[in-house]
Short mmCIF file of C-alpha atoms in Angstrom, two decimals:
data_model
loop_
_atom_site.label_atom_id
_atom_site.label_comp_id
_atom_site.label_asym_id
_atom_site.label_seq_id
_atom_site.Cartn_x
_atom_site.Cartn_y
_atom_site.Cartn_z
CA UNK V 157 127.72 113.64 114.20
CA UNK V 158 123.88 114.62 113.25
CA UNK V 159 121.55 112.04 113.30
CA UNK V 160 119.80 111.30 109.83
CA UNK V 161 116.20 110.27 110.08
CA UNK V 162 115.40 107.95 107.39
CA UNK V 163 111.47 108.90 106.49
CA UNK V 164 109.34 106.08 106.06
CA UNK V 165 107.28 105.70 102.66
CA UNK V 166 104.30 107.60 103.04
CA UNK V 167 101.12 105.33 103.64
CA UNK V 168 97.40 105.74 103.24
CA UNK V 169 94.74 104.48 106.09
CA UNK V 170 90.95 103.85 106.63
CA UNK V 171 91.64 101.94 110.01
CA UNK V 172 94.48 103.56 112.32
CA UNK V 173 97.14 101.44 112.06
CA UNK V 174 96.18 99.37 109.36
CA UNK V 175 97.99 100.27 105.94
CA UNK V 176 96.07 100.46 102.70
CA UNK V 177 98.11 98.14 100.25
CA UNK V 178 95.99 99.42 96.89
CA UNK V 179 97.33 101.79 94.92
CA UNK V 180 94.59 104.63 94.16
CA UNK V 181 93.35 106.11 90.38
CA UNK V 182 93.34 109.80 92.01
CA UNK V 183 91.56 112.91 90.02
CA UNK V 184 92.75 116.17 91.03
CA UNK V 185 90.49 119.33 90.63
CA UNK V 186 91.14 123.21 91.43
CA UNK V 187 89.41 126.35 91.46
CA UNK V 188 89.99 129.11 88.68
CA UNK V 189 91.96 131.57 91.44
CA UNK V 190 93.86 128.66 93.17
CA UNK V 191 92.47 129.08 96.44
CA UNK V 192 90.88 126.00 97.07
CA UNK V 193 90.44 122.17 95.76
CA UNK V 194 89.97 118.29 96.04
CA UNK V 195 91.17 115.00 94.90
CA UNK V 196 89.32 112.11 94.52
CA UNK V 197 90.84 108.68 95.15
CA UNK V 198 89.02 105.76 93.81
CA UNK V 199 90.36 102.38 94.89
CA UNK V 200 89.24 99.32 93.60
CA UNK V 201 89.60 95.80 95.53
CA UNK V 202 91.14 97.84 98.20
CA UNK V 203 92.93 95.44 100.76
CA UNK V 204 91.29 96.94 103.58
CA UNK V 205 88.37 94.96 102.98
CA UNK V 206 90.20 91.60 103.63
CA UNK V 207 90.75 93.21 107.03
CA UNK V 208 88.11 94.89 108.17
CA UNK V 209 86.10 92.10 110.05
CA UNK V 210 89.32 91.44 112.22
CA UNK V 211 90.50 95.01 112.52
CA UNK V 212 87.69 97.01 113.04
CA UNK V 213 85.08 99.74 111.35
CA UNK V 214 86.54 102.04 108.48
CA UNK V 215 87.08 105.50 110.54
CA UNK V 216 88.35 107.92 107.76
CA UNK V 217 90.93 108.32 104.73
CA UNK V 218 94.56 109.01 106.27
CA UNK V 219 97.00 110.13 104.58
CA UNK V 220 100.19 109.90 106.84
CA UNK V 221 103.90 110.97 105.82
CA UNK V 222 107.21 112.36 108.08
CA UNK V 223 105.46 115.95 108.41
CA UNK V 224 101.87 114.55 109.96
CA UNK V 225 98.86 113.68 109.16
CA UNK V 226 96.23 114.78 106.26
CA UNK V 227 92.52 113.43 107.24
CA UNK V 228 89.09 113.12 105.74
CA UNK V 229 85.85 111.80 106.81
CA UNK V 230 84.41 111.73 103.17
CA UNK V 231 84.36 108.31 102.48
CA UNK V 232 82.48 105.73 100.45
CA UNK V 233 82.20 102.23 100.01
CA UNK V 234 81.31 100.79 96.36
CA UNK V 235 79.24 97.47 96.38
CA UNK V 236 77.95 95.32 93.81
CA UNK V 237 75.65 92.60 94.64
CA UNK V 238 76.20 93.02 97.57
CA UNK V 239 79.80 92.70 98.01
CA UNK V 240 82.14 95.58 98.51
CA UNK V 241 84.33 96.44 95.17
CA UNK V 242 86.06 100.12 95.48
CA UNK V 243 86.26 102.91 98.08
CA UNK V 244 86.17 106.81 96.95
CA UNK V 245 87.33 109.61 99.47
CA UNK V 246 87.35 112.75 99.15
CA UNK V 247 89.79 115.20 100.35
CA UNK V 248 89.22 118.96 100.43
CA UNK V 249 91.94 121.68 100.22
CA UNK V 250 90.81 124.80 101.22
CA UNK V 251 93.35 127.29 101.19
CA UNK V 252 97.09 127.15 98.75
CA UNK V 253 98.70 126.02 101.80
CA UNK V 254 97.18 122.87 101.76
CA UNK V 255 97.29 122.35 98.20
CA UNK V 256 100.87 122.50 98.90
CA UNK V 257 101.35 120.39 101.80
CA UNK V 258 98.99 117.44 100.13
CA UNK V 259 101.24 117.65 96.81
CA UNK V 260 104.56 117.26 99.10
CA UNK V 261 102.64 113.86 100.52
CA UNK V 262 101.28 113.10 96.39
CA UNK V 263 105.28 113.44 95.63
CA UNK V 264 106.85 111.34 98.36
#
């Protein structure tokens, strides 16, 4: 009888291992041929803050589902006075491939 992998739900990282709770507001752009483009995901409050003194330094933006792993190192912390508020990454597709594969992981 074949085995059935159940997938897990895909999750989002800035510290390996440690799973980004906050749900995104994530702005999509792409060139005129379709070659090449980027999304934007602004979180605000994200919960990685609460655990970044105990866990460790943000690394990257992770994007992590059953077929691997989609990485950026374009990644900014928001603060106002003083106090971190939001995170934007950036995430650059540069060929239709990876438009694809990054809208299988935006679907699951």
């Amino acid at each position: 009888m074949p085995v059935i992998m159940m997938a897990g739900k895909p999750k989002i990282q800035f510290i390996q291992g440690t799973d980004e709770l906050t749900i995104p507001d994530v702005k999509l752009t792409k060139s005129k041929d379709g070659t090449n483009g980027m999304a934007i995901f602004r979180f605000d409050q994200p919960s990685v803050f609460d655990s970044s003194g105990e866990v460790g330094d943000i690394t990257g933006f992770y994007m992590i589902d059953e077929e691997g792993v989609l990485q950026s190192v374009d990644v900014n912390a928001k603060f106002v006075n003083g106090k971190p508020s939001g995170i934007e990454a950036k995430y650059i597709m540069r060929t239709p491939r990876d438009w694809d594969r990054f809208m299988r992981f935006m679907e699951r």
